[in-house]
PDB file of C-alpha atoms in Angstrom:
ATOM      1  CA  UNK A  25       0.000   0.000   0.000  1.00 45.00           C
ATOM      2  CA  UNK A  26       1.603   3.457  -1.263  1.00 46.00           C
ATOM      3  CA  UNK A  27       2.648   5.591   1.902  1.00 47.00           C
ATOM      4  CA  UNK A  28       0.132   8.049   2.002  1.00 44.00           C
ATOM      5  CA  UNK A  29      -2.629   5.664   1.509  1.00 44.00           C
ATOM      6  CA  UNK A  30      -1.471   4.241   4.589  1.00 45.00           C
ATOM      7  CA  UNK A  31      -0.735   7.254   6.431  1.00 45.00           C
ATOM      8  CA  UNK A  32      -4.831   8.122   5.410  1.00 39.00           C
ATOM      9  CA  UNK A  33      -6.077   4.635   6.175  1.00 41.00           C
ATOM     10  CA  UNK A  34      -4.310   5.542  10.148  1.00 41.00           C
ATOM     11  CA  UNK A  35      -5.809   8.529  10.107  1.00 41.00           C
ATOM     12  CA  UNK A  36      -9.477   6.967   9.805  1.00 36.00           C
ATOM     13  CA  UNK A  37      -8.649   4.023  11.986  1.00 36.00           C
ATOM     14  CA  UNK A  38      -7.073   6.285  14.777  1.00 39.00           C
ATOM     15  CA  UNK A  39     -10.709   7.583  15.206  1.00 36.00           C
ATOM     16  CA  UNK A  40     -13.055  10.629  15.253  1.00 36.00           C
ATOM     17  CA  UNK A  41     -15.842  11.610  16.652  1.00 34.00           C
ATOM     18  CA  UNK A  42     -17.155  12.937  13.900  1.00 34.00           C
ATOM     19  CA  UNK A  43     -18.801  10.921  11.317  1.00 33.00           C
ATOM     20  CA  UNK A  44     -16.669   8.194  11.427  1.00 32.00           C
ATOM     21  CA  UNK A  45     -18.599   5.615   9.341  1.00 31.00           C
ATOM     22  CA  UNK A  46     -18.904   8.257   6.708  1.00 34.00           C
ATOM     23  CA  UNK A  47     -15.086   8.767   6.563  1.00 33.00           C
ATOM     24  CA  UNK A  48     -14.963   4.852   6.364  1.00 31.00           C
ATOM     25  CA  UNK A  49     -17.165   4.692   3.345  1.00 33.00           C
ATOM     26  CA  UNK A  50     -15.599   7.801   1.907  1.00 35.00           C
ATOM     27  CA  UNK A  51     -11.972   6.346   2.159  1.00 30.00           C
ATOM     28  CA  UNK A  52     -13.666   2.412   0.496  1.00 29.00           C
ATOM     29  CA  UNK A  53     -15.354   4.442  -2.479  1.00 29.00           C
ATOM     30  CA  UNK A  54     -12.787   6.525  -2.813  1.00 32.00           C
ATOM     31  CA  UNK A  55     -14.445   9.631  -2.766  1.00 32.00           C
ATOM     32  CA  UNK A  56     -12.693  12.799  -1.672  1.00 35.00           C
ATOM     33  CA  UNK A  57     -13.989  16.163  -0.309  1.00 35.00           C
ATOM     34  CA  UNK A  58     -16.908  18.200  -2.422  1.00 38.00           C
ATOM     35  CA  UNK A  59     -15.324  20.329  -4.819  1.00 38.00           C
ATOM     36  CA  UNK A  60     -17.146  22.707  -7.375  1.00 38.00           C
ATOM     37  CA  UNK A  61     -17.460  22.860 -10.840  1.00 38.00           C
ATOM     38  CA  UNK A  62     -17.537  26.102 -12.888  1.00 35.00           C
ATOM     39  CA  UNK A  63     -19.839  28.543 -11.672  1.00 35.00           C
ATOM     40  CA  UNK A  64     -21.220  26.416  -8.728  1.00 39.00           C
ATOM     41  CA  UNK A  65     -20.337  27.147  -5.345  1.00 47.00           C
ATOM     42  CA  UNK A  66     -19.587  23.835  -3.114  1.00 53.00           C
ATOM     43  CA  UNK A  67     -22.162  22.198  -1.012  1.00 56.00           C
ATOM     44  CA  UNK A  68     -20.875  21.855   2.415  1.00 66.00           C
ATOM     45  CA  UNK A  69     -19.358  18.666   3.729  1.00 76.00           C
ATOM     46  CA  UNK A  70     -22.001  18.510   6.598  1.00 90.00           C
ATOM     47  CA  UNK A  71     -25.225  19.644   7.707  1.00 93.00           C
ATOM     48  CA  UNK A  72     -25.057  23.318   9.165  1.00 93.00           C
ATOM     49  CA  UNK A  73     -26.538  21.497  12.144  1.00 95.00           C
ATOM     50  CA  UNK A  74     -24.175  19.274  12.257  1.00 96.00           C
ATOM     51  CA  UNK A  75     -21.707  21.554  12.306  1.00 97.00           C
ATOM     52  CA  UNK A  76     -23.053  24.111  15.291  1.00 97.00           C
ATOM     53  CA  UNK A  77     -23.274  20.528  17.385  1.00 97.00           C
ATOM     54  CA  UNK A  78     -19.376  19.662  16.526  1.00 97.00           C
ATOM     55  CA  UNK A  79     -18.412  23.342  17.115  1.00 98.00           C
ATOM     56  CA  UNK A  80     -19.761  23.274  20.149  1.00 98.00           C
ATOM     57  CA  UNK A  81     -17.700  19.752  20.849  1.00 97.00           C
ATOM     58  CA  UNK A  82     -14.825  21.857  20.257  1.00 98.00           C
ATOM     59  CA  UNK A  83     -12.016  22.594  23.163  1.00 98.00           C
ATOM     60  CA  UNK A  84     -11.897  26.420  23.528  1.00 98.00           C
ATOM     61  CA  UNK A  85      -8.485  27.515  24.282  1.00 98.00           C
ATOM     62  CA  UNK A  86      -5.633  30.193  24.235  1.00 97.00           C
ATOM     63  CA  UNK A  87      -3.732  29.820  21.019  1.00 96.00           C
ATOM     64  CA  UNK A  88      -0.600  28.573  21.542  1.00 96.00           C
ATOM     65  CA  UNK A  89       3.001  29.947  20.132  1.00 96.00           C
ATOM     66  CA  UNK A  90       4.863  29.257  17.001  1.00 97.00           C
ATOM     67  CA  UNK A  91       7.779  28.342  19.371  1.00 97.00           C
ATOM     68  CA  UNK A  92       9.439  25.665  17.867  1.00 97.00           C
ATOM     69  CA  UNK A  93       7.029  25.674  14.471  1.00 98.00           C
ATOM     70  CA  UNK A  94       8.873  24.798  11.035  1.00 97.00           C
ATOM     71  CA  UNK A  95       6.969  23.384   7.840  1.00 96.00           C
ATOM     72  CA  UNK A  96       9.584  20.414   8.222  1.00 97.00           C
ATOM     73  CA  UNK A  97       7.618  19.443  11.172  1.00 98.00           C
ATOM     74  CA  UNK A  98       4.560  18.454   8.943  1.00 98.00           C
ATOM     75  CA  UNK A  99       6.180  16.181   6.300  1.00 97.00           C
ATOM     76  CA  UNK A 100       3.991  16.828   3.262  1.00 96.00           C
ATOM     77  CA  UNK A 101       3.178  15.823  -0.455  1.00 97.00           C
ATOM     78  CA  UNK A 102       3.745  12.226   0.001  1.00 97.00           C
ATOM     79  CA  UNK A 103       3.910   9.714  -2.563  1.00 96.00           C
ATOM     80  CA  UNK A 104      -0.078   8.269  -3.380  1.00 95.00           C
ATOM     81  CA  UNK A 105       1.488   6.071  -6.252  1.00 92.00           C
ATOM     82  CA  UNK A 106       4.871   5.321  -7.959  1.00 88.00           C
ATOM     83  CA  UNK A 107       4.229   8.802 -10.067  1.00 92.00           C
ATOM     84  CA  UNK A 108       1.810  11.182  -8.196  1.00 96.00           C
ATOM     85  CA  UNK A 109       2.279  12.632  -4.926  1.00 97.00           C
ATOM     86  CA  UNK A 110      -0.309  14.117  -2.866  1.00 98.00           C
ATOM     87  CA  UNK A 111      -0.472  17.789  -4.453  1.00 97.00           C
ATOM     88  CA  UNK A 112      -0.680  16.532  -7.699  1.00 97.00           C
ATOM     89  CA  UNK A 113      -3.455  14.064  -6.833  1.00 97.00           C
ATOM     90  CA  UNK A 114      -5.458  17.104  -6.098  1.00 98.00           C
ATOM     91  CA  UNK A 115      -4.854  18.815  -8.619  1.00 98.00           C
ATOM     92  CA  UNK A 116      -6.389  16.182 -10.497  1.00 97.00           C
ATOM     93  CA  UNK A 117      -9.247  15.571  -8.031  1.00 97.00           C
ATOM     94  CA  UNK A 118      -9.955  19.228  -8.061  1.00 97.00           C
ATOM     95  CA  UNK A 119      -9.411  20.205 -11.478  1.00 97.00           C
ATOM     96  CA  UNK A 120     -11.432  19.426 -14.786  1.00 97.00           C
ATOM     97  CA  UNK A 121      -9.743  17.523 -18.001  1.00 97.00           C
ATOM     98  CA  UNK A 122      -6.822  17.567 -16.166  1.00 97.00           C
ATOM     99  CA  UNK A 123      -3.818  16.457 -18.609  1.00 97.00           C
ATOM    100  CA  UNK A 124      -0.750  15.354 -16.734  1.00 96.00           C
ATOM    101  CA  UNK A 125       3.014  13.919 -18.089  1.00 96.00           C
ATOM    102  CA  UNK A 126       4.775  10.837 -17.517  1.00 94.00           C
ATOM    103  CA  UNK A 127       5.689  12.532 -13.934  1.00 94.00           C
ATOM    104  CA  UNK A 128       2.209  13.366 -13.166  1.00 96.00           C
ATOM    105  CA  UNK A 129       2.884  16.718 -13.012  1.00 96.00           C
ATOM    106  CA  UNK A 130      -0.303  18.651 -14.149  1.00 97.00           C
ATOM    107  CA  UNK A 131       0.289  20.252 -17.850  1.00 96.00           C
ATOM    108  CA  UNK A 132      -3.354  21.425 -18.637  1.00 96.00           C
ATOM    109  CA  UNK A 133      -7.018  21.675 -17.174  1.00 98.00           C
ATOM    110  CA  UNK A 134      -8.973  24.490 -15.625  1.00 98.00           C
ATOM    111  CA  UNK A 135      -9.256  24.588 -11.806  1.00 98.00           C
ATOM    112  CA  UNK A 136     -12.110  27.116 -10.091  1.00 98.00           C
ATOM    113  CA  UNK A 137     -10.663  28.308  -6.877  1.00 98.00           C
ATOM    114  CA  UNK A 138     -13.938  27.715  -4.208  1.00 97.00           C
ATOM    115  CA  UNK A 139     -12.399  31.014  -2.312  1.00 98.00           C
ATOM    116  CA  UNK A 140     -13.453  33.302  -5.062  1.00 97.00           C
ATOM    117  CA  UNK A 141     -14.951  31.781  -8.005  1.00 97.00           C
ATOM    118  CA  UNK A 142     -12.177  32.588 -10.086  1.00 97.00           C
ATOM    119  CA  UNK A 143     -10.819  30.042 -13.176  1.00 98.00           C
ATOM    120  CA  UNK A 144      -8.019  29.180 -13.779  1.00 98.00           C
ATOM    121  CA  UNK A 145      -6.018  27.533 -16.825  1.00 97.00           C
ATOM    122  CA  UNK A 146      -2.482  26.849 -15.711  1.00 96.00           C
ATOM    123  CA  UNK A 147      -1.384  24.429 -12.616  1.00 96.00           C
ATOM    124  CA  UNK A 148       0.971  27.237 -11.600  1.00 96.00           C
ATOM    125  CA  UNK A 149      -1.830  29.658 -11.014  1.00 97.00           C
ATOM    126  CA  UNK A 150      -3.313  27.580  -8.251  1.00 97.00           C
ATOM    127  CA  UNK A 151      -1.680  26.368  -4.819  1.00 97.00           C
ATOM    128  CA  UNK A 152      -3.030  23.188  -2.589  1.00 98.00           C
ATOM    129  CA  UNK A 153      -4.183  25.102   0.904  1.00 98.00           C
ATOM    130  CA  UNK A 154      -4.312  23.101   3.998  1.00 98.00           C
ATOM    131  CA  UNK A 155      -7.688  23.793   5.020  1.00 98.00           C
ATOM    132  CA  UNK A 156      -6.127  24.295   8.775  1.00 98.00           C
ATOM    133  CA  UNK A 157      -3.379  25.991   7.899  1.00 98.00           C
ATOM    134  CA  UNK A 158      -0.136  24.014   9.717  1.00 98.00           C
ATOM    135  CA  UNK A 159       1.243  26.992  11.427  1.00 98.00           C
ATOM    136  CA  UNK A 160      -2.367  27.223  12.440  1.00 98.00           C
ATOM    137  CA  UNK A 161      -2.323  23.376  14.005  1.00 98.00           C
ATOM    138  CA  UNK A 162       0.754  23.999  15.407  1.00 98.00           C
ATOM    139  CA  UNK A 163      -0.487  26.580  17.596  1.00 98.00           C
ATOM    140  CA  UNK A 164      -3.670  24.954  18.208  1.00 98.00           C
ATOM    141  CA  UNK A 165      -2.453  21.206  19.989  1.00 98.00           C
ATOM    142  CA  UNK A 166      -0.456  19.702  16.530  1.00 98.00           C
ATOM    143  CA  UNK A 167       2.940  20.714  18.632  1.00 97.00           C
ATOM    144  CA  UNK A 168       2.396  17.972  20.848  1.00 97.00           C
ATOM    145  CA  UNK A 169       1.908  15.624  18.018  1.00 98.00           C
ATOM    146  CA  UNK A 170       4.049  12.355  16.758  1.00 98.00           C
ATOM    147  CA  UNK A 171       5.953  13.560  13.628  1.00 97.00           C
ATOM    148  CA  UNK A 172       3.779  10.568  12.262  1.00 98.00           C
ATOM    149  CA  UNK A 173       0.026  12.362  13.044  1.00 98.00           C
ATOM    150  CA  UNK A 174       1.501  15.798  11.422  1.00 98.00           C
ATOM    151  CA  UNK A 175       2.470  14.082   8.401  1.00 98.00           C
ATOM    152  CA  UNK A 176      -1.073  12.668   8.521  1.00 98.00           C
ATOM    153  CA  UNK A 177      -2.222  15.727   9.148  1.00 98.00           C
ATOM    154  CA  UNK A 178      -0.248  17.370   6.049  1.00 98.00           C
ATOM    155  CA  UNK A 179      -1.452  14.548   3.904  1.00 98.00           C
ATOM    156  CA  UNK A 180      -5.059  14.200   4.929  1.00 97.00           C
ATOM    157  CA  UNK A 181      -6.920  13.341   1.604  1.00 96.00           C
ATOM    158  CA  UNK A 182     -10.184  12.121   3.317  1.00 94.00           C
ATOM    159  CA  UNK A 183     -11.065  14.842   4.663  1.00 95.00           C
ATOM    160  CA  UNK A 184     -11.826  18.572   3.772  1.00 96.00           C
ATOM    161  CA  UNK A 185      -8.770  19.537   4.171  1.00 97.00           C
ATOM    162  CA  UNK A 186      -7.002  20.067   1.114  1.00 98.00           C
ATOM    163  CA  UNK A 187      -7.775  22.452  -1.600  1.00 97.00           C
ATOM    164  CA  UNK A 188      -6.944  23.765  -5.142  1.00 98.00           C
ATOM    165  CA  UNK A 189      -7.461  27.550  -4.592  1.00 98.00           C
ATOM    166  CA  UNK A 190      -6.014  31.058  -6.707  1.00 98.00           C
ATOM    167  CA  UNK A 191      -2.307  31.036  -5.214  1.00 97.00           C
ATOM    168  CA  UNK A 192      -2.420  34.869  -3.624  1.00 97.00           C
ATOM    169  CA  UNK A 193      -5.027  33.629  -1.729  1.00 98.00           C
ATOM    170  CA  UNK A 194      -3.614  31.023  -0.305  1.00 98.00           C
ATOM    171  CA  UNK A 195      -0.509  33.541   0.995  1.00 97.00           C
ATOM    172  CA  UNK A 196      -3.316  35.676   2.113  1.00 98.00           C
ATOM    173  CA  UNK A 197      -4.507  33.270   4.386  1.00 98.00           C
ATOM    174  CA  UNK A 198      -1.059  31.871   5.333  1.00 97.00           C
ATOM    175  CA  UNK A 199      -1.512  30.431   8.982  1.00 97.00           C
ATOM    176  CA  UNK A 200      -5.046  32.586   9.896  1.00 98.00           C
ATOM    177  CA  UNK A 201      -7.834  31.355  11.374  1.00 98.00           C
ATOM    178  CA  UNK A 202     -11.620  32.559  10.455  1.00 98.00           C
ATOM    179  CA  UNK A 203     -11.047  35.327  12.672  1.00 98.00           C
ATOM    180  CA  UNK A 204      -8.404  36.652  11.036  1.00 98.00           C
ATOM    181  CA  UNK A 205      -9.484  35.790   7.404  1.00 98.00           C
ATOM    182  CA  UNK A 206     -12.392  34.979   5.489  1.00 98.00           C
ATOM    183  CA  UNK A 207     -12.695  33.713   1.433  1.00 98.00           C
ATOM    184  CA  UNK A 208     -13.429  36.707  -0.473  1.00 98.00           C
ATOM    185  CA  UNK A 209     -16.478  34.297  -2.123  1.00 97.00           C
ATOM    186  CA  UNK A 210     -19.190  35.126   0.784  1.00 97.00           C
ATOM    187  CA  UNK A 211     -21.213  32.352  -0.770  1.00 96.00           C
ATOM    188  CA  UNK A 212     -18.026  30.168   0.551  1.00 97.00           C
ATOM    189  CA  UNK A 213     -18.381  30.831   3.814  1.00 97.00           C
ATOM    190  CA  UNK A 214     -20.677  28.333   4.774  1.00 96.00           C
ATOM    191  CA  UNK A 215     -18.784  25.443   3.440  1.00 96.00           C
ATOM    192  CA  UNK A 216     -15.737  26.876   4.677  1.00 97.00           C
ATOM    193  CA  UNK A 217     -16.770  26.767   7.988  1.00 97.00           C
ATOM    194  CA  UNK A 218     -18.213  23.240   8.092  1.00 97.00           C
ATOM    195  CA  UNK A 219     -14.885  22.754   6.878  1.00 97.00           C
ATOM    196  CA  UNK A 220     -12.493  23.983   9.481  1.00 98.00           C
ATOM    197  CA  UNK A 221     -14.885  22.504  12.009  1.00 98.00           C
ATOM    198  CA  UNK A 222     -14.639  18.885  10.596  1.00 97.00           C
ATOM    199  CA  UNK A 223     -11.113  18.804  10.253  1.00 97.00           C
ATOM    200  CA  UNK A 224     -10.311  20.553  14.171  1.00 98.00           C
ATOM    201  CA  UNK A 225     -12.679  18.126  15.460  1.00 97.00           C
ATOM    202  CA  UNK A 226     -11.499  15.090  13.580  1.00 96.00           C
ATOM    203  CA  UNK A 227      -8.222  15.770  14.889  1.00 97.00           C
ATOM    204  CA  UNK A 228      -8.710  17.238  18.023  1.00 98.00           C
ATOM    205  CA  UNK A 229      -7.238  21.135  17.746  1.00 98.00           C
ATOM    206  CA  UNK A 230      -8.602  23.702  19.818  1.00 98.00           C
ATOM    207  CA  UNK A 231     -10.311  26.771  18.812  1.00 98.00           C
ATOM    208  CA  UNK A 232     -10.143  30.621  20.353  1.00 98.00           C
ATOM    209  CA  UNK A 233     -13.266  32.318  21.125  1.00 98.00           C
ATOM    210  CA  UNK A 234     -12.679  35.070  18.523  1.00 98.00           C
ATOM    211  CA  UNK A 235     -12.192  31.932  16.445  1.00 98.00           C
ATOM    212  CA  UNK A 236     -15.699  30.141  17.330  1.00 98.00           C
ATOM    213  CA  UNK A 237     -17.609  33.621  17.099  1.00 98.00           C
ATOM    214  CA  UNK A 238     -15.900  33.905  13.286  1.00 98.00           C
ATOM    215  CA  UNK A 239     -17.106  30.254  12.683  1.00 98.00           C
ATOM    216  CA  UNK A 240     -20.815  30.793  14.241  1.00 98.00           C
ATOM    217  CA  UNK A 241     -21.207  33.961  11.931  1.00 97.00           C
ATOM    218  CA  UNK A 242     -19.982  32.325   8.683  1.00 98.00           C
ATOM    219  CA  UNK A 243     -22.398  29.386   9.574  1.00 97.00           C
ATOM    220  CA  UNK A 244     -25.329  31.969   9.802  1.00 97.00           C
ATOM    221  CA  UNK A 245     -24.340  32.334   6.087  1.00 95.00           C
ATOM    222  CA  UNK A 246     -25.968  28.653   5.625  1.00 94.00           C
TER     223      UNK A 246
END
């Protein structure tokens, strides 16, 4: 079993509280996180009730420091196959007639970034944004992790957490949580938030209150 497959597979079998028999079937179909298609905006990934009752799960917290924080500690774009690694596997998953080389690096497609509903043409226009940023993770219980769960983390192809968005966006947002920065795309912000709150539950990262007040009013958006 390719690396990251197995690194995903640990993920699910280490156990969430959230939705874990969907995650299950998810990871045996094969299906990956709702993405859009041009001019849609994407559904979110659970019920807006759903999401109020795991936000509410949710350990509120002081945000940590970035003592000790480096990218390094989040070993990321593992290999899915003997070609593709995890960015380019979604950039395929998130793009549309997606033509790739012998390396599987992406040389054509269009790719509509869910933050603002822009299209793009050319892989290089888009970067893959860790839904929780890992700066963000870091500060918010990931420090404390095995080098093994961050690179699970980093890696995470299950769940919503990785996403082919317009690349100055994704420096925008560099390690901010909702209460720091929003998608540009209003219409976003409901998925977005269902979002964020799957993947801090499934793993267990604490939220702020400014945080949970950003993530109550982008669910009113619902």
């Amino acid at each position: 079993m390719p690396r990251a497959r197995a690194l995903v597979l640990l993920a699910v079998l280490a156990g969430s509280s959230l939705t874990g028999c969907k995650l299950a079937d998810e990871l045996a179909s094969g299906a990956g996180p709702v993405t859009q298609g041009p001019g849609t905006v994407a559904a979110p990934r659970v019920s807006p009730g759903e999401a109020r009752t795991e936000l509410a799960a949710l350990k509120v917290a002081v945000r940590g420091t970035m003592d000790g924080y480096s990218r390094d500690e989040f070993p990321h774009w593992d290999k899915v196959d003997a070609n593709c690694d995890v960015r380019e596997e979604v950039l395929k998953r998130d793009g549309k007639d997606v033509q790739t080389d012998a390396q599987c690096a992406a040389k054509s497609g269009t790719w509509v970034s869910p933050y603002d509903g822009e299209t793009w043409h050319k892989a290089s226009d888009v970067d893959i944004d860790h839904m929780v940023p890992l700066g963000q993770a870091w500060v918010s219980g990931a420090k404390s992790w095995t080098r093994e769960r961050r690179e699970q983390f980093a890696n995470d192809l299950v769940r919503p957490q990785l996403k082919a968005v317009t690349d100055n966006l994704n420096v925008q947002k560099s390690d901010k949580a909702p209460d720091a920065w929003k998608p540009p795309l209003v219409s976003y912000w409901c998925a977005y938030a269902t979002d964020w709150i799957v993947v801090k539950r499934n793993y267990g990262l604490t939220i702020t209150v400014p945080e949970k007040k950003a993530l109550e009013t982008m669910l009113d958006r619902c």
